[in-house]
Short mmCIF file of C-alpha atoms and ligand atoms in Angstrom, two decimals:
data_model
loop_
_atom_site.label_atom_id
_atom_site.label_comp_id
_atom_site.label_asym_id
_atom_site.label_seq_id
_atom_site.Cartn_x
_atom_site.Cartn_y
_atom_site.Cartn_z
CA MET R 193 -0.90 20.50 16.07
CA LYS R 194 -2.74 17.24 14.58
CA ARG R 195 -1.79 14.14 16.84
CA ILE R 196 -0.92 11.10 14.80
CA ALA R 197 -1.49 7.44 15.30
CA LEU R 198 1.32 5.75 13.07
CA LEU R 199 0.24 2.23 12.75
CA GLY R 200 3.23 0.18 11.21
CA SER R 201 5.61 2.53 12.51
CA THR R 202 8.94 0.47 11.79
CA GLY R 203 8.13 -0.12 8.62
CA SER R 204 9.50 1.77 5.23
CA ILE R 205 6.61 4.20 5.09
CA GLY R 206 6.77 4.15 8.94
CA THR R 207 9.91 5.46 9.48
CA GLN R 208 9.79 8.02 6.64
CA ALA R 209 6.77 9.06 8.23
CA LEU R 210 8.66 9.56 11.01
CA GLU R 211 11.17 11.74 9.51
CA VAL R 212 8.47 13.69 7.91
CA VAL R 213 7.09 14.04 11.56
CA SER R 214 10.64 15.28 12.89
CA ALA R 215 10.97 18.01 10.28
CA HIS R 216 7.74 19.51 11.48
CA PRO R 217 7.75 19.29 15.05
CA GLY R 218 5.52 22.41 15.38
CA LEU R 219 2.87 20.50 13.13
CA PHE R 220 2.69 16.73 13.91
CA GLU R 221 2.93 14.99 17.35
CA VAL R 222 3.14 11.06 17.61
CA GLU R 223 0.34 9.82 19.68
CA VAL R 224 0.75 6.31 18.88
CA LEU R 225 3.16 4.22 17.10
CA SER R 226 2.64 0.22 16.33
CA ALA R 227 4.98 -2.63 14.93
CA HIS R 228 4.27 -6.21 14.61
CA SER R 229 7.26 -7.96 15.91
CA ASN R 230 10.21 -5.62 15.69
CA ALA R 231 10.41 -4.77 19.46
CA ALA R 232 13.79 -3.44 19.51
CA LEU R 233 12.83 -0.49 16.67
CA LEU R 234 9.42 0.05 18.13
CA ILE R 235 11.49 0.70 21.88
CA GLU R 236 13.83 3.09 20.12
CA GLN R 237 10.97 4.78 18.67
CA ALA R 238 8.98 5.27 21.60
CA LYS R 239 12.05 6.72 23.71
CA LYS R 240 12.86 9.19 20.64
CA TYR R 241 9.00 10.21 19.90
CA LYS R 242 7.69 9.96 23.39
CA PRO R 243 4.06 8.84 22.10
CA ASN R 244 1.13 8.25 24.65
CA ALA R 245 1.06 4.73 23.73
CA VAL R 246 2.89 1.87 21.24
CA VAL R 247 1.14 -1.15 20.39
CA ILE R 248 3.14 -4.23 19.33
CA THR R 249 0.68 -7.13 17.42
CA ASP R 250 2.82 -10.00 17.81
CA GLU R 251 1.65 -11.01 21.66
CA SER R 252 4.95 -12.75 22.24
CA LYS R 253 6.84 -9.60 22.12
CA TYR R 254 4.62 -7.85 25.03
CA ARG R 255 7.42 -8.51 28.29
CA GLU R 256 10.44 -7.14 26.00
CA VAL R 257 8.82 -4.39 24.92
CA LYS R 258 6.98 -3.83 28.61
CA ASP R 259 10.17 -3.84 30.73
CA ALA R 260 12.14 -1.70 27.83
CA LEU R 261 9.73 1.21 28.74
CA MET R 262 9.02 0.57 32.15
CA MET R 263 10.92 3.78 33.43
CA HIS R 264 9.04 5.77 30.67
CA PRO R 265 5.51 7.63 30.40
CA VAL R 266 3.77 5.03 27.73
CA LYS R 267 1.52 2.91 27.51
CA VAL R 268 2.18 -0.68 26.10
CA PHE R 269 -0.43 -2.83 24.73
CA ALA R 270 -0.41 -6.02 22.44
CA GLY R 271 -2.61 -7.79 20.07
CA PRO R 272 -4.50 -6.76 17.12
CA SER R 273 -7.39 -5.65 18.90
CA SER R 274 -5.49 -3.13 20.71
CA LEU R 275 -4.99 -1.21 17.37
CA THR R 276 -8.41 -0.89 16.87
CA GLU R 277 -9.04 0.37 20.11
CA VAL R 278 -6.37 3.24 20.30
CA VAL R 279 -7.14 4.49 16.81
CA GLN R 280 -10.49 5.49 18.28
CA TRP R 281 -8.87 7.60 21.15
CA GLU R 282 -10.51 11.05 21.87
CA SER R 283 -6.63 12.46 21.67
CA VAL R 284 -5.86 10.90 18.30
CA ASP R 285 -6.94 13.73 15.28
CA MET R 286 -5.29 11.15 11.98
CA VAL R 287 -4.22 7.50 11.61
CA LEU R 288 -1.60 6.94 9.33
CA GLY R 289 -2.01 3.35 7.65
CA ALA R 290 1.19 1.91 7.11
CA ILE R 291 0.98 -1.69 8.07
CA LEU R 292 1.09 -4.72 5.70
CA GLY R 293 -1.72 -6.38 3.86
CA PHE R 294 -4.92 -7.50 4.94
CA ALA R 295 -3.82 -7.02 8.63
CA GLY R 296 -4.30 -3.31 8.28
CA LEU R 297 -7.76 -3.49 7.32
CA LYS R 298 -9.81 -3.66 10.69
CA SER R 299 -7.80 -0.76 12.40
CA ILE R 300 -8.90 1.56 9.47
CA ILE R 301 -12.71 0.71 9.85
CA ALA R 302 -12.18 1.41 13.51
CA ALA R 303 -10.41 4.78 12.70
CA ILE R 304 -13.32 5.88 10.31
CA SER R 305 -15.87 4.64 12.35
CA ALA R 306 -14.61 6.94 15.01
CA GLY R 307 -14.39 9.87 12.76
CA LYS R 308 -10.37 10.22 12.31
CA ARG R 309 -8.76 11.36 9.29
CA ILE R 310 -7.02 8.74 7.65
CA ALA R 311 -3.54 8.89 5.49
CA LEU R 312 -3.84 5.75 3.91
CA ALA R 313 -0.44 3.94 2.33
CA ASN R 314 -2.12 0.32 3.32
CA LYS R 315 -3.27 -0.11 -0.35
CA GLU R 316 -4.41 -3.71 0.65
CA THR R 317 -7.19 -2.11 2.71
CA LEU R 318 -8.68 -0.35 -0.69
CA VAL R 319 -7.86 -3.65 -2.73
CA VAL R 320 -9.65 -5.84 -0.50
CA ALA R 321 -12.63 -3.61 0.94
CA GLY R 322 -12.55 -0.36 -1.17
CA GLU R 323 -16.12 0.16 -1.78
CA MET R 324 -17.26 -0.32 2.07
CA VAL R 325 -14.37 1.59 3.40
CA MET R 326 -15.04 4.36 1.25
CA LYS R 327 -18.53 4.54 1.86
CA LEU R 328 -18.16 4.13 5.60
CA ALA R 329 -15.60 7.65 5.14
CA ARG R 330 -18.41 9.55 3.13
CA GLU R 331 -21.23 8.69 6.01
CA ARG R 332 -18.91 9.81 8.77
CA GLY R 333 -17.46 12.84 6.63
CA VAL R 334 -13.84 11.46 6.85
CA PRO R 335 -11.52 12.46 4.43
CA VAL R 336 -9.14 9.43 3.06
CA LEU R 337 -5.84 10.85 1.97
CA PRO R 338 -3.83 8.68 -0.13
CA VAL R 339 -0.18 8.20 0.70
CA ASP R 340 0.66 5.98 -2.33
CA SER R 341 2.63 8.16 -4.54
CA GLU R 342 0.32 7.75 -7.93
CA HIS R 343 -2.80 8.21 -6.14
CA SER R 344 -1.04 11.21 -4.48
CA ALA R 345 -0.42 12.34 -7.82
CA ILE R 346 -3.78 12.13 -9.16
CA PHE R 347 -5.36 13.49 -5.82
CA GLN R 348 -3.29 16.57 -6.09
CA CYS R 349 -4.03 17.01 -9.83
CA LEU R 350 -7.82 16.95 -8.79
CA VAL R 351 -7.50 19.72 -6.38
CA GLY R 352 -10.02 22.21 -7.37
CA GLU R 353 -11.45 20.08 -10.48
CA ASP R 354 -15.04 18.64 -10.30
CA LEU R 355 -14.55 14.86 -9.92
CA ARG R 356 -17.42 14.70 -13.03
CA THR R 357 -14.92 15.76 -14.95
CA ILE R 358 -12.44 13.44 -15.33
CA GLU R 359 -12.30 11.26 -18.55
CA LYS R 360 -9.78 8.58 -17.17
CA VAL R 361 -6.51 8.40 -14.90
CA ILE R 362 -3.26 7.18 -16.17
CA LEU R 363 -1.03 5.49 -13.59
CA THR R 364 2.35 5.33 -14.26
CA ALA R 365 4.68 2.18 -13.48
CA SER R 366 8.36 2.53 -13.38
CA GLY R 367 8.22 -1.43 -14.42
CA GLY R 368 10.36 -2.74 -11.93
CA PRO R 369 13.44 -4.50 -12.04
CA PHE R 370 12.62 -6.79 -14.73
CA LEU R 371 11.04 -4.40 -17.19
CA GLY R 372 11.63 -5.50 -21.11
CA ARG R 373 12.63 -8.99 -19.88
CA LYS R 374 10.47 -12.41 -21.11
CA PRO R 375 9.23 -15.51 -19.43
CA ASN R 376 12.36 -17.36 -20.22
CA TYR R 377 14.34 -15.05 -18.23
CA LEU R 378 11.95 -14.69 -15.44
CA VAL R 379 11.60 -18.60 -14.95
CA ASN R 380 14.89 -18.52 -12.92
CA VAL R 381 14.90 -14.86 -11.25
CA LYS R 382 15.30 -15.39 -7.21
CA SER R 383 13.95 -13.13 -4.44
CA SER R 384 17.54 -11.36 -4.04
CA HIS R 385 17.29 -10.23 -7.49
CA ALA R 386 13.49 -8.97 -7.60
CA LEU R 387 14.35 -7.04 -4.29
CA GLN R 388 16.83 -4.84 -6.23
CA HIS R 389 14.15 -1.93 -7.79
CA PRO R 390 15.87 0.23 -9.86
CA ILE R 391 14.20 3.50 -8.44
CA TRP R 392 12.06 3.02 -5.07
CA SER R 393 13.37 1.52 -1.99
CA MET R 394 10.52 0.05 -0.21
CA GLY R 395 9.51 -2.67 2.00
CA ALA R 396 10.08 -6.63 0.89
CA LYS R 397 6.29 -7.51 0.06
CA ILE R 398 5.87 -4.17 -2.35
CA SER R 399 9.36 -4.83 -4.19
CA ILE R 400 7.95 -8.24 -5.41
CA ASP R 401 4.66 -6.70 -6.20
CA SER R 402 6.37 -3.97 -8.03
CA ALA R 403 8.73 -6.81 -9.85
CA THR R 404 5.71 -8.68 -11.23
CA LEU R 405 3.64 -5.96 -11.95
CA MET R 406 1.19 -6.60 -9.22
CA ASN R 407 1.52 -3.38 -7.55
CA LYS R 408 0.35 -1.60 -10.41
CA GLY R 409 -2.69 -4.00 -10.36
CA LEU R 410 -3.37 -3.37 -6.86
CA GLU R 411 -2.94 0.39 -7.68
CA MET R 412 -5.67 0.22 -10.24
CA ILE R 413 -8.15 -0.89 -7.99
CA GLU R 414 -6.98 1.33 -5.34
CA ALA R 415 -7.72 4.27 -7.33
CA LYS R 416 -11.03 2.72 -8.42
CA TRP R 417 -12.75 3.03 -5.02
CA LEU R 418 -10.41 6.44 -3.52
CA PHE R 419 -11.74 8.46 -6.70
CA GLY R 420 -15.14 6.48 -7.70
CA LEU R 421 -13.67 5.56 -11.04
CA GLU R 422 -15.44 3.41 -13.49
CA ASN R 423 -12.82 0.43 -14.63
CA GLU R 424 -12.54 1.94 -18.10
CA GLN R 425 -11.19 5.12 -16.70
CA ILE R 426 -8.50 3.43 -15.53
CA ASP R 427 -5.36 2.74 -17.06
CA VAL R 428 -1.46 1.91 -16.88
CA THR R 429 1.58 3.06 -18.87
CA ILE R 430 5.15 2.23 -18.26
CA HIS R 431 7.16 5.34 -17.60
CA ALA R 432 10.65 4.13 -16.55
CA GLN R 433 12.06 7.27 -14.78
CA SER R 434 9.18 7.78 -12.26
CA ILE R 435 9.26 11.01 -12.33
CA ILE R 436 5.68 11.40 -13.56
CA HIS R 437 3.93 10.08 -10.42
CA SER R 438 0.50 9.75 -12.63
CA MET R 439 -1.92 11.78 -14.90
CA VAL R 440 -5.45 12.56 -14.71
CA GLN R 441 -7.17 13.50 -18.42
CA PHE R 442 -10.38 15.30 -18.32
CA THR R 443 -13.52 15.58 -20.36
CA ASP R 444 -11.93 18.86 -22.39
CA GLY R 445 -8.83 16.44 -23.35
CA SER R 446 -6.77 18.47 -21.08
CA MET R 447 -4.14 16.52 -18.81
CA LYS R 448 -2.76 17.17 -15.58
CA ALA R 449 0.43 15.17 -14.37
CA GLN R 450 2.19 15.72 -11.12
CA MET R 451 6.08 15.40 -10.88
CA GLY R 452 8.49 15.12 -8.26
CA LEU R 453 11.69 12.79 -7.55
CA PRO R 454 10.78 9.05 -6.72
CA ASP R 455 10.82 9.99 -2.62
CA MET R 456 7.81 8.63 -0.81
CA LYS R 457 8.60 11.06 2.09
CA LEU R 458 6.49 13.61 -0.04
CA PRO R 459 3.34 12.00 -0.61
CA ILE R 460 3.59 11.09 2.91
CA GLN R 461 4.12 14.83 3.65
CA TYR R 462 1.36 15.93 1.57
CA ALA R 463 -1.13 13.48 3.22
CA LEU R 464 -0.45 14.35 6.66
CA ALA R 465 -0.20 17.97 6.00
CA PHE R 466 -3.34 18.48 3.78
CA PRO R 467 -4.71 20.82 2.96
CA GLN R 468 -1.28 22.50 3.56
CA ARG R 469 1.44 22.40 1.29
CA LEU R 470 4.88 22.61 3.72
CA THR R 471 7.90 23.93 2.66
CA ASN R 472 11.09 21.47 3.00
CA THR R 473 14.41 21.08 1.49
CA PHE R 474 13.86 17.77 -0.03
CA LYS R 475 16.17 17.45 -3.48
CA ARG R 476 14.22 18.53 -6.56
CA VAL R 477 13.81 17.32 -10.05
CA ASP R 478 16.55 18.94 -12.25
CA PHE R 479 15.09 18.33 -15.99
CA LYS R 480 18.78 18.22 -17.09
CA ASP R 481 18.94 14.95 -15.06
CA TYR R 482 16.09 13.69 -17.35
CA PRO R 483 16.21 14.71 -20.56
CA LYS R 484 14.14 11.98 -22.01
CA LEU R 485 10.83 11.00 -20.26
CA THR R 486 9.85 7.63 -21.70
CA PHE R 487 6.45 5.69 -21.89
CA GLU R 488 5.23 2.27 -23.29
CA ALA R 489 2.34 -0.11 -22.64
CA PRO R 490 2.67 -2.67 -19.92
CA ASP R 491 3.60 -6.26 -21.35
CA TYR R 492 0.14 -7.91 -20.09
CA LYS R 493 1.44 -11.24 -21.25
CA THR R 494 4.63 -11.57 -19.52
CA PHE R 495 3.67 -9.63 -16.21
CA ARG R 496 0.50 -11.99 -16.00
CA ASN R 497 -0.48 -10.66 -12.71
CA LEU R 498 -1.27 -7.00 -13.60
CA ALA R 499 -3.78 -8.78 -16.01
CA ILE R 500 -5.13 -10.99 -13.32
CA ALA R 501 -5.77 -8.11 -11.03
CA LYS R 502 -7.30 -6.00 -13.65
CA ASP R 503 -9.61 -8.89 -14.43
CA ALA R 504 -10.41 -9.36 -10.42
CA MET R 505 -11.28 -5.44 -10.69
CA TYR R 506 -13.67 -6.10 -13.17
CA ARG R 507 -15.35 -9.13 -11.37
CA GLY R 508 -15.93 -7.20 -8.40
CA GLY R 509 -17.20 -8.81 -5.01
CA ASN R 510 -14.60 -10.72 -3.04
CA ALA R 511 -12.79 -11.49 -6.00
CA PRO R 512 -10.05 -8.68 -5.04
CA CYS R 513 -9.85 -9.85 -1.67
CA VAL R 514 -8.69 -13.19 -3.31
CA LEU R 515 -6.57 -11.78 -5.39
CA ASN R 516 -4.64 -9.95 -2.42
CA ALA R 517 -5.09 -13.53 -0.05
CA ALA R 518 -3.35 -15.18 -2.50
CA ASN R 519 -0.66 -12.58 -3.69
CA GLU R 520 0.34 -12.26 0.02
CA MET R 521 0.85 -15.66 0.57
CA VAL R 522 2.93 -16.71 -2.85
CA VAL R 523 5.03 -13.10 -2.44
CA ASP R 524 5.88 -14.49 0.87
CA ALA R 525 6.73 -17.85 -0.36
CA PHE R 526 8.94 -16.67 -3.44
CA LEU R 527 10.61 -14.64 -0.77
CA HIS R 528 11.61 -17.31 0.93
CA ASN R 529 12.41 -19.26 -2.34
CA LYS R 530 9.88 -21.79 -1.92
CA VAL R 531 8.10 -20.71 -5.46
CA GLY R 532 9.16 -19.45 -8.61
CA PHE R 533 8.78 -15.85 -10.10
CA LEU R 534 6.44 -16.94 -12.55
CA GLU R 535 4.58 -19.59 -10.58
CA MET R 536 3.21 -16.77 -8.52
CA SER R 537 0.55 -15.75 -11.31
CA ASP R 538 -0.62 -19.17 -11.78
CA MET R 539 -1.16 -19.99 -8.14
CA ILE R 540 -3.28 -16.50 -7.94
CA GLU R 541 -5.18 -17.55 -11.08
CA LYS R 542 -6.06 -21.16 -9.32
CA THR R 543 -6.93 -19.83 -6.06
CA LEU R 544 -9.41 -17.25 -7.80
CA GLU R 545 -11.03 -20.31 -9.56
CA LYS R 546 -11.27 -22.26 -6.26
CA VAL R 547 -12.85 -19.53 -3.72
CA PRO R 548 -17.02 -19.13 -4.04
CA PHE R 549 -17.67 -15.89 -5.56
CA VAL R 550 -19.36 -13.32 -3.33
CA ALA R 551 -21.12 -10.40 -5.21
CA GLN R 552 -21.81 -7.90 -1.90
CA PRO R 553 -19.23 -8.87 0.50
CA THR R 554 -19.31 -7.96 4.05
CA LEU R 555 -16.43 -7.63 6.51
CA PRO R 556 -17.13 -11.28 8.18
CA ASP R 557 -17.48 -12.11 4.17
CA PHE R 558 -13.90 -10.55 3.53
CA GLU R 559 -12.78 -12.51 6.68
CA ARG R 560 -13.48 -15.86 5.43
CA THR R 561 -12.53 -14.94 1.74
CA ASP R 562 -9.36 -14.08 2.67
CA ALA R 563 -8.76 -17.17 5.16
CA GLU R 564 -10.18 -19.83 2.67
CA ALA R 565 -7.97 -17.87 0.03
CA ARG R 566 -4.94 -18.29 2.15
CA THR R 567 -5.84 -21.86 2.63
CA TYR R 568 -5.93 -22.64 -1.08
CA ALA R 569 -3.12 -20.85 -1.87
CA ALA R 570 -1.04 -22.44 0.88
CA GLU R 571 -1.78 -25.82 -0.81
CA PHE R 572 -0.52 -24.82 -4.34
CA ILE R 573 2.52 -23.32 -2.79
CA LYS R 574 3.03 -26.81 -1.04
CA LYS R 575 2.85 -28.51 -4.63
CA SER R 576 5.75 -25.79 -6.02
CA GLN R 577 8.37 -27.58 -7.80
CA LEU R 578 10.63 -25.26 -5.25
CA SER R 579 9.10 -26.95 -2.48
CA ILE R 580 9.19 -30.37 -3.37
CA TYR R 581 13.11 -30.69 -3.91
P1 NDP I 638 7.16 -3.21 5.45
O1 NDP I 638 6.98 -4.48 5.34
O2 NDP I 638 8.46 -2.25 5.45
O3 NDP I 638 6.40 -2.27 6.87
C1 NDP I 638 5.33 -3.03 7.07
C2 NDP I 638 4.76 -2.36 8.58
O4 NDP I 638 3.79 -2.89 8.97
C3 NDP I 638 5.88 -2.62 9.95
O5 NDP I 638 5.86 -1.79 10.65
C4 NDP I 638 5.78 -4.05 10.40
O6 NDP I 638 5.65 -4.00 11.63
C5 NDP I 638 3.86 -3.79 10.20
N1 NDP I 638 3.21 -5.01 10.13
C6 NDP I 638 3.47 -6.27 9.43
N2 NDP I 638 2.38 -7.34 9.47
C7 NDP I 638 1.51 -6.74 10.55
C8 NDP I 638 0.65 -7.40 11.26
N3 NDP I 638 0.37 -8.80 10.58
N4 NDP I 638 -0.02 -6.70 12.06
C9 NDP I 638 0.45 -5.45 12.31
N5 NDP I 638 1.26 -4.75 12.08
C10 NDP I 638 2.25 -5.37 10.44
O7 NDP I 638 6.18 -2.56 4.47
P2 NDP I 638 6.11 -1.06 3.48
O8 NDP I 638 6.24 0.05 4.76
O9 NDP I 638 7.00 -0.99 2.54
O10 NDP I 638 4.46 -0.82 3.27
C11 NDP I 638 3.25 -0.92 4.34
C12 NDP I 638 2.06 -0.47 3.18
O11 NDP I 638 2.33 0.76 2.26
C13 NDP I 638 1.90 -1.66 2.52
O12 NDP I 638 0.15 -1.81 2.00
C14 NDP I 638 2.44 -0.97 1.10
O13 NDP I 638 1.72 -1.41 0.12
C15 NDP I 638 2.08 0.51 1.05
N6 NDP I 638 3.01 1.32 0.35
C16 NDP I 638 4.44 1.24 0.65
C17 NDP I 638 5.26 2.02 -0.34
C18 NDP I 638 6.59 2.21 0.00
O14 NDP I 638 7.35 2.67 -0.51
N7 NDP I 638 7.21 1.12 1.26
C19 NDP I 638 4.53 2.50 -1.33
C20 NDP I 638 3.42 2.58 -1.46
C21 NDP I 638 2.58 2.18 -0.73
P3 NDP I 638 7.25 -5.13 11.82
O15 NDP I 638 8.13 -4.05 11.38
O16 NDP I 638 7.59 -5.14 13.16
O17 NDP I 638 7.24 -6.40 10.91
MG1 MG I 639 2.47 3.06 -6.02
#
């Protein structure tokens, strides 16, 4: 029985993780649940899954959660610092990091420091501080098991292989809702349109990242640190059907691919159960439904976020942290119709020019960089054509 702290339980990954947990009652037990501000769903989940504790990071919601769970044997905590405390508890075996964005970093560092197994969906943690996080995990002997479907695919391809025989990894990208579109079309798209992903159903932020291809850029950086790769070993191909979730090419020219239907429950289950492969009843791939699997090069000129992210990966240091912070800001502004689709890349690029480079950042450096980048990005957002009118 693995006792799990599920951070970000009210999100897209969090709710699907709870479905996986429910499907295997003898294997997993929920020890901690956390949400930021969705008190109603956190309360409902607490009543159903009976965790030892819940954390609501938005402190203004504490009373609501506390009062609702008064008659239930569950501890209620509030604020981000509670997250870093509960993940270190003796009673926690594994932490599933499914918080969104930079906000998920500290609790993962705390969990690794305390020697907990990590199933990681929060890719921003590795984008910002991948080198530091993976070094800490190696020192503490803690596995960091990817939940992101591409990285789960690579991880599955690497089981039984010597990592030194990797020639390159090829991340597949669906291309998002605007695959094949050009700037003259993208200039007018709105968030409601960008949120309609053709294949995956995900949280709002990652859906926009998927539409801009920033998601794939973030995933390149995530792969670099998870698998200890050189920049040149990481490739991207557009694969619109999303049946192959990623591939590994080895030094003898052989290539392995992992396939499955686009359903996040599969990589979530694999990470939670590893090294076991659990039986389930999820729908299977039927090749009759996919007579054609296609591959094409990404359009770096139109989807500039991919090029900008790749460049930040090559620059290293705190550049990916700036990239991430600026991206979180502009995506939020785009979701609120305050900036245009194409403006997002300009603003991220300009923020990268502004924030001073730090070659070997520490955790306080990351916190400073993140705050600085957000301040610059906020200024650019204020000056956007859409904000002015
Ligand atoms: P959602 O927006 O659906 O959920 C985010 C979760 O994090 C919610 O529980 C939310 O709480 C919580 N949260 C948000 N902000 C904060 C904060 N400041 N402090 C603490 N908790 C916070 O996101 P997703 O589930 O889509 O994504 C979660 C992570 O997983 C992201 O890093 C994403 O990149 C990654 N991922 C997601 C995939 C997907 O299919 N969705 C696929 C691969 C990776 P509340 O509900 O109260 O706001
Ligand atoms: Mg992914």
